[in-house]
Short mmCIF file of C-alpha atoms in Angstrom, two decimals:
data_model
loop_
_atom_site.label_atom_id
_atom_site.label_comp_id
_atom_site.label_asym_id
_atom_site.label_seq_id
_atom_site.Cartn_x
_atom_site.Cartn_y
_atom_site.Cartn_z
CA UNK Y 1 -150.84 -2.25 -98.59
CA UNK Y 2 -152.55 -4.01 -95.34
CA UNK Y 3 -156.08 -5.07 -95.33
CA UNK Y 4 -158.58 -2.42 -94.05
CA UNK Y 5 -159.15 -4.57 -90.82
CA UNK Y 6 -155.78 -4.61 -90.29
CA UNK Y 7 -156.04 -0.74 -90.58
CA UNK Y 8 -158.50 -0.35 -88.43
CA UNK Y 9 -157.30 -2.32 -85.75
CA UNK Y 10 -153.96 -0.67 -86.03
CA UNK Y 11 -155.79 2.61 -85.75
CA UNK Y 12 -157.64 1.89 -82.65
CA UNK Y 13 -154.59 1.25 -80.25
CA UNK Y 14 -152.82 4.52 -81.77
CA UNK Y 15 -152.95 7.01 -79.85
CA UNK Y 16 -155.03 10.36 -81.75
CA UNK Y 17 -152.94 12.99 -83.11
CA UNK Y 18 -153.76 16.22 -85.07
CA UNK Y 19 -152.38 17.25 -87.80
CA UNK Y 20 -150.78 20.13 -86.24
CA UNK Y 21 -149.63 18.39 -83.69
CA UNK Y 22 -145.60 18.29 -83.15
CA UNK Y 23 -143.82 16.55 -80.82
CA UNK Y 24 -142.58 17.98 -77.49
CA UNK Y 25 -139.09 19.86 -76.90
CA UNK Y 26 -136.49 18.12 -75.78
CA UNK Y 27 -135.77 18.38 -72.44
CA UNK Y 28 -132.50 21.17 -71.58
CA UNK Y 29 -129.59 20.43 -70.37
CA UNK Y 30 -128.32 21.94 -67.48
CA UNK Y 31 -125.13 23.16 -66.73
CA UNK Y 32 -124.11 24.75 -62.37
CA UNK Y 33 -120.75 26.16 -62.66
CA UNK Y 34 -119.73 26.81 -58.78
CA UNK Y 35 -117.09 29.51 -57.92
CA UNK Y 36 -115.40 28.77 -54.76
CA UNK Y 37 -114.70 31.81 -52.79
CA UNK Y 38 -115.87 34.28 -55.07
CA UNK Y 39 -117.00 37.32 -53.54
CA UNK Y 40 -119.99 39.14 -54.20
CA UNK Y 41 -118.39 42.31 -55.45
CA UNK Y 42 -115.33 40.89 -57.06
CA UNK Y 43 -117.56 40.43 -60.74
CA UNK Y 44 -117.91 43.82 -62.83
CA UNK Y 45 -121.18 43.09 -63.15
CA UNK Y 46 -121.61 43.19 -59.63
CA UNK Y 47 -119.41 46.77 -58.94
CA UNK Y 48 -115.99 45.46 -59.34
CA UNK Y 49 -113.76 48.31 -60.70
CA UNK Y 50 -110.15 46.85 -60.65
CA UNK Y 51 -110.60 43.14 -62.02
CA UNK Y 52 -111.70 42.27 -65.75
CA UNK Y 53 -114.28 39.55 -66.00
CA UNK Y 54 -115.81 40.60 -68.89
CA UNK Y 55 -117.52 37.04 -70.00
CA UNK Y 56 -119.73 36.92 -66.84
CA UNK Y 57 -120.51 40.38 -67.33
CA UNK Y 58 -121.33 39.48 -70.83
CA UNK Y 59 -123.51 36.81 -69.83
CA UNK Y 60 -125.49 38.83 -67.50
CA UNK Y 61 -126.31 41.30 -69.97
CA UNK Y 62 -127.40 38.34 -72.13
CA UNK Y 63 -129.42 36.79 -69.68
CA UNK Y 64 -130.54 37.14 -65.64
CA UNK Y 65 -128.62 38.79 -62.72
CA UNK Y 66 -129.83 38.18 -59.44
CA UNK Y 67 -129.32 40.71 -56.38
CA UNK Y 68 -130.31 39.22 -53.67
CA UNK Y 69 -128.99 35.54 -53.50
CA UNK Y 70 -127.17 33.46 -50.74
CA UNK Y 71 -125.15 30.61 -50.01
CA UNK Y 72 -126.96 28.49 -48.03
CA UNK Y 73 -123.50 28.63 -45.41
CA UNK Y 74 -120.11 30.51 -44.89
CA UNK Y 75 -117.79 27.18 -45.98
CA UNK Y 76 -117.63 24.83 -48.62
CA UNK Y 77 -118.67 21.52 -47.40
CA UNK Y 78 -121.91 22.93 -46.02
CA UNK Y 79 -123.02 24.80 -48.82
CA UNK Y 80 -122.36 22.09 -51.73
CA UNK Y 81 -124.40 19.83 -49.38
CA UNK Y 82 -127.20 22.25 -49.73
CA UNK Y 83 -126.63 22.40 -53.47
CA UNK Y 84 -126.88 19.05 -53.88
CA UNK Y 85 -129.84 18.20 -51.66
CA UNK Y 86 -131.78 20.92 -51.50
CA UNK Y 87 -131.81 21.04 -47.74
CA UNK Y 88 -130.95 24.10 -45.69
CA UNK Y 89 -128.22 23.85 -42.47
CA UNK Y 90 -130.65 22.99 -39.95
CA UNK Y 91 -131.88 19.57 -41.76
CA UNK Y 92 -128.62 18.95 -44.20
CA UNK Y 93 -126.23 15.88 -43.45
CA UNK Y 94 -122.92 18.03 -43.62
CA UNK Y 95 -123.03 21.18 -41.81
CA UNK Y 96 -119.07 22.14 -41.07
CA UNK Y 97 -115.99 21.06 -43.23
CA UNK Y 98 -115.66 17.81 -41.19
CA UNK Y 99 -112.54 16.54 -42.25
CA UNK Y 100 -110.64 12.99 -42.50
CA UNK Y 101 -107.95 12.06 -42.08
CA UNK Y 102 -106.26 11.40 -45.20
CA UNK Y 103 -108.71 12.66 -47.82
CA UNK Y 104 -112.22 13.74 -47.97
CA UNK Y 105 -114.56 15.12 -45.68
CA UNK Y 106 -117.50 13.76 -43.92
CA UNK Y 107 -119.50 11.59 -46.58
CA UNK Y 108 -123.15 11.76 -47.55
CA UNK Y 109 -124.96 8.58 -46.46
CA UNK Y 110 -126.03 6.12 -48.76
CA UNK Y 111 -129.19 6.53 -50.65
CA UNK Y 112 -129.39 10.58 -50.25
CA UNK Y 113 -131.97 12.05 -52.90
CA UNK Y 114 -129.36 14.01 -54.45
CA UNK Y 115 -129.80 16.19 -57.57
CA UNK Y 116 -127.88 14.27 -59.94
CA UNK Y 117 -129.56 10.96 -58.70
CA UNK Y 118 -132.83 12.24 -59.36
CA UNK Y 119 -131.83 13.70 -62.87
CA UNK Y 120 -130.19 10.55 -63.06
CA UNK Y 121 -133.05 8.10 -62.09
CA UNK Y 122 -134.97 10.49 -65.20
CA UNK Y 123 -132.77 9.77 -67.73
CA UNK Y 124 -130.10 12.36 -67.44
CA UNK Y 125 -126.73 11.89 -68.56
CA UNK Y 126 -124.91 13.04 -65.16
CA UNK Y 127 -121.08 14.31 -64.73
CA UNK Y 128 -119.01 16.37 -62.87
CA UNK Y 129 -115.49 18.40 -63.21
CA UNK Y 130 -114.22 20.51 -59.97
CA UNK Y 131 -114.17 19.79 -55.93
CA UNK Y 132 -116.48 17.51 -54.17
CA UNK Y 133 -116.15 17.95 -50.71
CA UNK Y 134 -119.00 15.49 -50.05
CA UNK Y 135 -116.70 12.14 -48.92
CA UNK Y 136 -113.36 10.09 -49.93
CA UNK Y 137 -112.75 7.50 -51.64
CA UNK Y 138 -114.35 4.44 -51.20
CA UNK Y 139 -117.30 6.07 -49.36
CA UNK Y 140 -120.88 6.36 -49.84
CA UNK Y 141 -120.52 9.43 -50.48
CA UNK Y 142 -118.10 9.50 -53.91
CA UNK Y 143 -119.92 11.02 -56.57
CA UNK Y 144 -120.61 7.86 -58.36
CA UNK Y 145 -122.15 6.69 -55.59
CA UNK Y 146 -124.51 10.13 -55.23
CA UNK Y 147 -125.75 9.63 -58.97
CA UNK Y 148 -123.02 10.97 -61.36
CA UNK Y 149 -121.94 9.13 -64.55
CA UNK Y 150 -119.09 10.49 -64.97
CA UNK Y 151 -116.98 12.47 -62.67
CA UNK Y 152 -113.40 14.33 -62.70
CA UNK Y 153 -111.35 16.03 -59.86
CA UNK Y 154 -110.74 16.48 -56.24
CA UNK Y 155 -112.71 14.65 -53.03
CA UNK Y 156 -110.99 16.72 -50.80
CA UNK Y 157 -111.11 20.27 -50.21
CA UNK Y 158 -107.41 20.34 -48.40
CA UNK Y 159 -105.97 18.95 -51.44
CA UNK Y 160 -107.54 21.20 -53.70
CA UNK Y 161 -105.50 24.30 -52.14
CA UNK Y 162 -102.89 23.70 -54.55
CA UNK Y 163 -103.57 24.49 -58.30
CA UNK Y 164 -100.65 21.73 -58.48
CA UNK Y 165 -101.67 18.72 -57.09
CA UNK Y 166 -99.70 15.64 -57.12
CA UNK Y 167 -103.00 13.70 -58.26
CA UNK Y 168 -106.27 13.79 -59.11
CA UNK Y 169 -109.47 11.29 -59.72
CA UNK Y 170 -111.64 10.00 -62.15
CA UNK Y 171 -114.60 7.86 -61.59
CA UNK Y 172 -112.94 6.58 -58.55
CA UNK Y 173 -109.51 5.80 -59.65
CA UNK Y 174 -106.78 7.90 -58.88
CA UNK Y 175 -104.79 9.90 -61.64
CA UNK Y 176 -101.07 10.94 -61.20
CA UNK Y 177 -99.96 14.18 -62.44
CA UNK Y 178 -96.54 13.92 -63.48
CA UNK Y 179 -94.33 16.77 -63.19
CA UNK Y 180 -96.71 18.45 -60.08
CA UNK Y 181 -94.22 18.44 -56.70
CA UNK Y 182 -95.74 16.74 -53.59
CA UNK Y 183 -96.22 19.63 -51.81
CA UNK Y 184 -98.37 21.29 -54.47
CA UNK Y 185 -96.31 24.12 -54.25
CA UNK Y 186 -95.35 24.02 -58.53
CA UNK Y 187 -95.36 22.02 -61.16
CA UNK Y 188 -96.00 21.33 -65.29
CA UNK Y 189 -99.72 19.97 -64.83
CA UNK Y 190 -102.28 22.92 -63.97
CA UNK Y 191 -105.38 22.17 -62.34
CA UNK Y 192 -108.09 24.62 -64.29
CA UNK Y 193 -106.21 23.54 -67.51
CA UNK Y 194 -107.36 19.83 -66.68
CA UNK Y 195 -110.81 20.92 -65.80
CA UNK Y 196 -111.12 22.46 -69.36
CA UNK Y 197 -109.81 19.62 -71.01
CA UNK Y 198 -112.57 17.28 -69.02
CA UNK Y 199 -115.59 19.74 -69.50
CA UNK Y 200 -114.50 20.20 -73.68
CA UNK Y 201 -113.88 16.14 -73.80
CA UNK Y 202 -117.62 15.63 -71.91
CA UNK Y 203 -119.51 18.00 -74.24
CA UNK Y 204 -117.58 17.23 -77.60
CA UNK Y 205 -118.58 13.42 -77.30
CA UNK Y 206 -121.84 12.05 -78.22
CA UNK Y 207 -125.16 12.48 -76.29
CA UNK Y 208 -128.05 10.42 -76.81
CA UNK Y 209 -129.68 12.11 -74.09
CA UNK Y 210 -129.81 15.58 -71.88
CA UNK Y 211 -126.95 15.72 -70.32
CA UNK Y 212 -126.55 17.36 -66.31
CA UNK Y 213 -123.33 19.05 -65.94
CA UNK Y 214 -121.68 20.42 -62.46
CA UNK Y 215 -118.81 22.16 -62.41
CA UNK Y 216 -117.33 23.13 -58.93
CA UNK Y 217 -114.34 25.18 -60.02
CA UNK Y 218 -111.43 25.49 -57.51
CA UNK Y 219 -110.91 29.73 -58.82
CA UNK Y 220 -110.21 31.85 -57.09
CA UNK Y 221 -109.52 30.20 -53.82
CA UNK Y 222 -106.10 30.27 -52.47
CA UNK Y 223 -103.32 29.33 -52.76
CA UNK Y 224 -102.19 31.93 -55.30
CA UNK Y 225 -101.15 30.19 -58.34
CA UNK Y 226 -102.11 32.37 -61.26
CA UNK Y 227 -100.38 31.00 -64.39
CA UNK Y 228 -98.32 33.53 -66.34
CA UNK Y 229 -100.37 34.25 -69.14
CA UNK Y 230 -103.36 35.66 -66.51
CA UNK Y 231 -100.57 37.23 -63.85
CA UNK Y 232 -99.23 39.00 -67.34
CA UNK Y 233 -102.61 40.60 -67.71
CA UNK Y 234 -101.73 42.72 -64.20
CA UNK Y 235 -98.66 43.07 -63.12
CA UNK Y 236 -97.45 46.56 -62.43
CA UNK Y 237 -101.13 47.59 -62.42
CA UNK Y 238 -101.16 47.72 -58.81
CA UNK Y 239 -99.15 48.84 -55.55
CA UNK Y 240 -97.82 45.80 -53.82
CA UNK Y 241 -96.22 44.49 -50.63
CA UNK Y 242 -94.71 40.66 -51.36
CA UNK Y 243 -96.95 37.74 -49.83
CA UNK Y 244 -94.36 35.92 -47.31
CA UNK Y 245 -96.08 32.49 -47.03
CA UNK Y 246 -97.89 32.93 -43.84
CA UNK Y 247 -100.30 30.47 -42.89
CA UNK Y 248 -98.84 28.07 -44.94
CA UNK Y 249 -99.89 28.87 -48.40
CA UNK Y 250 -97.31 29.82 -51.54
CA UNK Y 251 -95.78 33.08 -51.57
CA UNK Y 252 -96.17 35.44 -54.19
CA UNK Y 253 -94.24 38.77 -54.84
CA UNK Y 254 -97.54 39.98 -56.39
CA UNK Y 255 -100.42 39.08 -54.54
CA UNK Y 256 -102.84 41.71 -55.61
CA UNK Y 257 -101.95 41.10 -59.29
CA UNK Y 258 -101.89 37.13 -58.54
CA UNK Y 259 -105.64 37.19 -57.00
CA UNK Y 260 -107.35 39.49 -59.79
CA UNK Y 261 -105.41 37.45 -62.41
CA UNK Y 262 -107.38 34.11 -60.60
CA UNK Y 263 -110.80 35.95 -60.99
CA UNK Y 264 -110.15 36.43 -64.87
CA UNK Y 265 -108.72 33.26 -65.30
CA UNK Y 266 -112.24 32.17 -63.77
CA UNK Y 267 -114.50 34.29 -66.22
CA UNK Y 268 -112.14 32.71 -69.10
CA UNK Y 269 -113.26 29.66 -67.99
CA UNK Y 270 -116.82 30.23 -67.78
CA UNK Y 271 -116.55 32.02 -71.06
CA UNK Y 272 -115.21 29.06 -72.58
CA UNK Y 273 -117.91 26.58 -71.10
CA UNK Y 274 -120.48 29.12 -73.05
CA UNK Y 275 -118.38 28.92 -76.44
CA UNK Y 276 -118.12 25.41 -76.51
CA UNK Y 277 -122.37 24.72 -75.75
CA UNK Y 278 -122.46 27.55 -78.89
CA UNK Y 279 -119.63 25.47 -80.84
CA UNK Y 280 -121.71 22.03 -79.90
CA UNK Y 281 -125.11 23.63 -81.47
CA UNK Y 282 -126.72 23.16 -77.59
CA UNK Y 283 -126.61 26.98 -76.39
CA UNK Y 284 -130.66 27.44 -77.02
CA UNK Y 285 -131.28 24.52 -75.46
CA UNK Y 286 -129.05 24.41 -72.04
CA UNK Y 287 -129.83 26.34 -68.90
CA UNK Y 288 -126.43 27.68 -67.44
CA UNK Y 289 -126.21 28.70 -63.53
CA UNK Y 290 -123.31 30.41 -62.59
CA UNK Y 291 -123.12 31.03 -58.37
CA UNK Y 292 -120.26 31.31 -56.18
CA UNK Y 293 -120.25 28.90 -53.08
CA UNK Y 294 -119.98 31.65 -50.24
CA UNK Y 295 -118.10 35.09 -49.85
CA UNK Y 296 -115.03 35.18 -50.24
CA UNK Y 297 -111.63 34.65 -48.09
CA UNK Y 298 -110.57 36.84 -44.66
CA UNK Y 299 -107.38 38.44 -45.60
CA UNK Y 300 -104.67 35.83 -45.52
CA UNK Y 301 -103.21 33.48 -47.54
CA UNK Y 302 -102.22 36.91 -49.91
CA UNK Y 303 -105.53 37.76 -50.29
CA UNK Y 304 -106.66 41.39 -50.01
CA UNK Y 305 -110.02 41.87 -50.08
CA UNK Y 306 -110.87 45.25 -48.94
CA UNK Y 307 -108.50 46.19 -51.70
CA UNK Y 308 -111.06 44.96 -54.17
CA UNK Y 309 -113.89 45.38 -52.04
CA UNK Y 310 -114.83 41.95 -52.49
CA UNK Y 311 -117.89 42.07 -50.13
CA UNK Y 312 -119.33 44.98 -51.99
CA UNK Y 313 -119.38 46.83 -48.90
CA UNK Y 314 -120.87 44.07 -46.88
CA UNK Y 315 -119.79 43.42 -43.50
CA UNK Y 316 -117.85 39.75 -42.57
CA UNK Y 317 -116.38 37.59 -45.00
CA UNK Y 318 -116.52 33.67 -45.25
CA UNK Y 319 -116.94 31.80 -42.16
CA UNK Y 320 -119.36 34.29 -40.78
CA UNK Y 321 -123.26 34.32 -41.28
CA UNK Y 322 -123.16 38.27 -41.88
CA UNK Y 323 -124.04 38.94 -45.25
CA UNK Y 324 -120.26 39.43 -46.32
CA UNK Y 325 -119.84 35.83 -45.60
CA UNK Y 326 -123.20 34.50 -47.35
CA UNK Y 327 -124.31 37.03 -50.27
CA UNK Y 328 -123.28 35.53 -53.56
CA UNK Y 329 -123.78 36.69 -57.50
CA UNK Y 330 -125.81 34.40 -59.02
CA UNK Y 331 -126.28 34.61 -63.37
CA UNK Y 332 -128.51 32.60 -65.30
CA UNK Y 333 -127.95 32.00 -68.68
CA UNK Y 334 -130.08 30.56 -71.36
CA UNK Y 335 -130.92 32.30 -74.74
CA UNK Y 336 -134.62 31.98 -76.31
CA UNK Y 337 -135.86 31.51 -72.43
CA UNK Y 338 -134.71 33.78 -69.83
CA UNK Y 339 -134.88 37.41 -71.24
CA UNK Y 340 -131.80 39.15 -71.50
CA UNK Y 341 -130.70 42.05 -69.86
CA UNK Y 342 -132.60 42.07 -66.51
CA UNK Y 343 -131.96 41.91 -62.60
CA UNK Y 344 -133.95 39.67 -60.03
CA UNK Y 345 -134.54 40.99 -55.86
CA UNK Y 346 -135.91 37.37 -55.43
CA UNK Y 347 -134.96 36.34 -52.31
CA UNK Y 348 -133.49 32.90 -52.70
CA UNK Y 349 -130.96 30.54 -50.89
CA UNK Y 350 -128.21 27.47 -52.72
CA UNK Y 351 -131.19 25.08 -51.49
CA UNK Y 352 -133.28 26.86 -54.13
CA UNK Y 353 -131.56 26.00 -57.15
CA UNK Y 354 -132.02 21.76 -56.84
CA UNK Y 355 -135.96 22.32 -56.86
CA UNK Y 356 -135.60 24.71 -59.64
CA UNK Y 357 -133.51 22.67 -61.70
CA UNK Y 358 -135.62 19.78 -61.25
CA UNK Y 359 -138.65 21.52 -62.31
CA UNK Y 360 -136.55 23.10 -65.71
CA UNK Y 361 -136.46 19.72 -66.34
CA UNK Y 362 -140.23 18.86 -66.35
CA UNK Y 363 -139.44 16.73 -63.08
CA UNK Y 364 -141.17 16.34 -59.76
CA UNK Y 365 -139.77 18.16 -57.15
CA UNK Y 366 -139.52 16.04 -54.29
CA UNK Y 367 -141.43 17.03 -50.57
CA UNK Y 368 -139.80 17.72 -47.56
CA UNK Y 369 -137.13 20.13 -49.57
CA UNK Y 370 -136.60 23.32 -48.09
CA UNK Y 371 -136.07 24.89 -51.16
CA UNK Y 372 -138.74 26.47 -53.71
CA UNK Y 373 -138.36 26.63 -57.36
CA UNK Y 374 -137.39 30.20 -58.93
CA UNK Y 375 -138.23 28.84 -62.48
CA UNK Y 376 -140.74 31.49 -62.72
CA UNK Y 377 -137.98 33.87 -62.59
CA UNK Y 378 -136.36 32.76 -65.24
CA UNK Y 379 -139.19 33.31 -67.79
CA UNK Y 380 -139.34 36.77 -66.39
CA UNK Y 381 -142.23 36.31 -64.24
CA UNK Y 382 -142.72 36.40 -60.22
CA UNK Y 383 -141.80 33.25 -58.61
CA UNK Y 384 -142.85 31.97 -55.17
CA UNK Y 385 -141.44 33.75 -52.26
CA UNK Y 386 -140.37 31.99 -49.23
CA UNK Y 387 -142.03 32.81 -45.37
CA UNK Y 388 -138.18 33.11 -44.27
CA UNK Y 389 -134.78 32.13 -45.01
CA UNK Y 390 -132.69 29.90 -42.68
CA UNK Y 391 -129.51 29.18 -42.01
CA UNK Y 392 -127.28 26.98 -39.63
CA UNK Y 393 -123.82 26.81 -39.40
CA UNK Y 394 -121.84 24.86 -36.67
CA UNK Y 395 -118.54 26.08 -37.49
CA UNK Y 396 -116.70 29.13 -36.37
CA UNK Y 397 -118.07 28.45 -32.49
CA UNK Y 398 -121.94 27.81 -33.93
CA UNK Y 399 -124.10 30.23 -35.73
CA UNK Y 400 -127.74 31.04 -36.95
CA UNK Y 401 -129.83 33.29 -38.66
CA UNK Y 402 -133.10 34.12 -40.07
CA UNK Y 403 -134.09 36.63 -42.63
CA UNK Y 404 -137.39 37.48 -42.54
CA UNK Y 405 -138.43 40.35 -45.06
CA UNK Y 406 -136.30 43.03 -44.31
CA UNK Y 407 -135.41 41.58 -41.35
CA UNK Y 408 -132.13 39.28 -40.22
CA UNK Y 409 -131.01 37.88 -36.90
CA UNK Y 410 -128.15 36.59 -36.05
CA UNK Y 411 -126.61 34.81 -33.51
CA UNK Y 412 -123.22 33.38 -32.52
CA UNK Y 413 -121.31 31.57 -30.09
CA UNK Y 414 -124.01 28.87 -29.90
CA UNK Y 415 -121.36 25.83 -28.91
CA UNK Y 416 -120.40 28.08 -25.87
CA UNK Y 417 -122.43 27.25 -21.99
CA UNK Y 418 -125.13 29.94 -22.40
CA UNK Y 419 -127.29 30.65 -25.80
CA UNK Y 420 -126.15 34.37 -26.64
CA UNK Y 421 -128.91 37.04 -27.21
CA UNK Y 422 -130.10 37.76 -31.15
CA UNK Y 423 -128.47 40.74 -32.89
CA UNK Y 424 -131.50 41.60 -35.03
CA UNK Y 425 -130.87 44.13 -38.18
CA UNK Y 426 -133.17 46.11 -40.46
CA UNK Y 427 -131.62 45.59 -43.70
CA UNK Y 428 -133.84 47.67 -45.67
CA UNK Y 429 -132.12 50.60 -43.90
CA UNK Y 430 -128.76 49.25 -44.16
CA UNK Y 431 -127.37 46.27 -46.05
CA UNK Y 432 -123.52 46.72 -44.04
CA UNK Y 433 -125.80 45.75 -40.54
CA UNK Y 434 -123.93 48.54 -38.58
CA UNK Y 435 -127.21 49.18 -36.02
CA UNK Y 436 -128.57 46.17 -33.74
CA UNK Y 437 -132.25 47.13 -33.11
CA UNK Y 438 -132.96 43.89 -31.17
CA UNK Y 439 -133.67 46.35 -28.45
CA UNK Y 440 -136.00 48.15 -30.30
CA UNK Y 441 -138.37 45.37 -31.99
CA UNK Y 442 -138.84 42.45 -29.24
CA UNK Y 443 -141.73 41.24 -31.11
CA UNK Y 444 -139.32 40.72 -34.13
CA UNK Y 445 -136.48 39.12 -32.27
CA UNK Y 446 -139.17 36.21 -30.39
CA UNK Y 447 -140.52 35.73 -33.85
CA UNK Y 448 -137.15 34.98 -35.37
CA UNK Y 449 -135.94 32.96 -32.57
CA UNK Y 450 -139.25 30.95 -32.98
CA UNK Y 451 -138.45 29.88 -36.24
CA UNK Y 452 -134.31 29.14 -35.07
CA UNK Y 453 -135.83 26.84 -32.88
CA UNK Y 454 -138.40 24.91 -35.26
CA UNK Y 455 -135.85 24.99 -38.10
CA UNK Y 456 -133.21 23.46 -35.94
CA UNK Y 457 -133.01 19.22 -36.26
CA UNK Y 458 -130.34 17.84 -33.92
CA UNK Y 459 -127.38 16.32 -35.54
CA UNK Y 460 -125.10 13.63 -34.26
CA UNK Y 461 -122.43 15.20 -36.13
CA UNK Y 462 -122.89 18.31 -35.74
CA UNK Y 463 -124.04 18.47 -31.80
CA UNK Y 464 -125.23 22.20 -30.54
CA UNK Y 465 -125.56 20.59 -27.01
CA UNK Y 466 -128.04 24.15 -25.59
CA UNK Y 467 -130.02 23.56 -28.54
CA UNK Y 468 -130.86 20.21 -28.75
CA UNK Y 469 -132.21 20.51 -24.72
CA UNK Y 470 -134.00 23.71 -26.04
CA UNK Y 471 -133.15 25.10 -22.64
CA UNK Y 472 -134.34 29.06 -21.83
CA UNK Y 473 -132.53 31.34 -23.54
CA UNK Y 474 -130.91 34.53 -21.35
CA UNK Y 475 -132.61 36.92 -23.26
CA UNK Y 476 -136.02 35.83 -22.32
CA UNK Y 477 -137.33 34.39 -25.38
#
């Protein structure tokens, strides 16, 4: 036994503690599985009648469906910038799919205050299995480099239009996948079976601390490469007319079965990533976001989307800032936390979900995002609601809109010689944006084009040559 001065002096550098007091919960883990392509209708829990995804619809029922979500742009590279950074299109680095030569696209500078840094710099264990999109090898902007641990898949978005690539990477070394053909076009090694092997390896293995886990799934994005076990599920179900190969991508003599088999395979996958956080005891304590990166494909490549009314009667599809092209299902998951069984109409953009991650995690959220947390939301209670949303896209000739309430204006055509006038819709009256009542509600349209203007930061990438003058705009505003 020590002396009673001993005691005492032990005592007085100890910090108090009641006798009821416990120590605090251990900080969740987080887990962002990213669709790519993956319309807004094409879930059952969001309308779909002709494809089975019954584990997302499961999960949805267990936990929160959101209704009125967005990508923060119409393409990949764009909108897993936003993810990643918080930042909307008129302040992110990577606003287009800029593309390299060989593989990658453009690369996130050096130093960006990415999510997984930050999670990373607080003691997060940090990895990644899917598409990047965010630079090549050897750049700053590798996920290693951007604050992942640990990361598994493709850099480049080109390459990952084959379900049967050649190779892949891991922590910046480059994996050969025997028995794939060179031109991606078949092979014995199966992309979304690798991913599943990656994200059960990762979450079977020790964790001495919370762990941060992105997965940016390739389903269902063309090319059509169901494996046989998922085409099984629907062939004969539907009429058909054979996929030739325009465009470049695979043929298929079942495209309509092919696409909806990609979709299940998809909610297998997700379903699986639930099973094994349940298997692994870490279920109660790990927030899962499921979101797809932006609407899904035009109608090529085999894909048939008015078929399965992917868009959930939305007009445009990806590329385009219409909500078609930018409406996306988002699910959060989480049991013991978010109640089960209920719908969100919060209003929320991709830049959203960094901030709200960060603040799940008891962490700062850093100024200057554009973002705003929707933890609130998830414990079933009424989280801040943004002034606007704001989007900037310079692909498909240069686009941007605002929604405002139950107001959105758009615009297009910005990278021709004269700024174009504002299509302004009411959305409130009709979510398809069939009526343009710009006409109608001037005081509306100068508003929104007020805010296009102050959102927009001139990019040397990226270049909207009218906008960055700010020159007069034709339609007087």
């Amino acid at each position: 036994m020590w002396p009673p001065l001993i005691l005492a002096a032990v005592s007085a550098v100890l910090p108090a503690r009641g006798d009821d007091e416990s120590p605090p919960p251990p900080r969740p883990n987080l887990v962002l599985i990213v669709a790519d392509d993956l319309g807004v209708g094409e879930l059952g829990c969001y309308g779909q009648q002709k494809i089975e995804t019954p584990r997302l619809d499961a999960m949805a029922r267990e936990g929160l469906r959101f209704t009125r979500f967005y990508a923060a742009a119409p393409v990949c590279a764009p909108a897993r910038c936003s993810l990643m950074t918080g930042l909307h299109g008129g302040h992110a680095f990577v606003r287009d799919n800029l593309e390299f030569p060989v593989e990658g696209q453009l690369a996130l500078p050096a130093g960006t205050a990415t999510l997984p840094r930050l999670l990373q710099q607080a003691g997060y264990e940090t990895a990644m299995v899917g598409k990047w999109g965010l630079g090549g090898p050897r750049t700053s902007g590798e996920p290693n480099a951007q604050g992942f641990d640990r990361w598994f898949g493709y850099y480049c978005q080109r390459q990952a239009q084959t379900f049967y690539p050649d190779h892949m990477w891991r922590d910046g070394k480059r994996v050969e996948l025997e028995g794939n053909s060179e031109d991606g076009k078949a092979g014995t090694q199966y992309a979304h079976d690798l991913f599943l092997e990656e994200v059960e390896r990762f979450l079977r293995g020790p964790h001495a601390k919370p762990f941060f886990l992105y997965l940016p799934f390739t389903l269902p994005h063309l090319a059509l490469q169901p494996e046989e076990e998922d085409l099984a599920r629907y062939r004969g179900r539907f009429e058909e007319v054979p996929y030739e190969g325009e465009y470049g991508y695979v043929p298929h003599e079942t495209p309509r079965a092919a696409y909806a088999a990609m979709v299940s395979r998809l909610d297998r996958d997700v379903g699986r990533v639930l099973d094994l956080l349940e298997e692994i005891g870490a279920e109660e304590n790990t927030l899962v976001l499921f979101v797809s990166d932006n609407g899904p494909s035009h109608d090529f490549g085999g894909v048939d989307t008015r078929f399965f009314n992917s868009t959930g009667g939305l007009r445009g599809r990806k590329g385009t800032l219409f909500e078609g092209g930018i409406r996306v299902p988002l699910i959060a998951h989480w049991p013991g936390h978010v109640p089960p069984g209920k719908t969100s109409a919060w209003l929320g953009a991709h830049y959203d979900i960094m901030p709200t991650l960060l603040e799940v995690a008891g962490l700062p959220v850093p100024a200057g995002l554009d973002g705003l947390s929707f933890s609130a939301e998830l414990r079933g209670e009424r989280a801040p609601e943004h002034e606007f949303l704001f989007w900037e896209f310079y692909g498909y000739g240069g686009q941007q809109a605002v929604r405002l309430g139950r107001w959105k204006g758009v615009r297009f055509d910005l990278l021709e010689e004269e700024i174009p006038s504002l299509e302004l819709y009411d959305l409130d009256a009709s979510e398809r944006e069939a009526t343009n009542v710009a006409a109608e509600n001037a005081e509306i349209v100068a508003r929104l084009l007020a805010i296009m203007q102050r959102e927009h930061r001139p990019s040397r990438d990226f270049p909207f040559p009218l906008l960055d003058l700010v020159v007069p705009r034709r339609d007087g505003f």
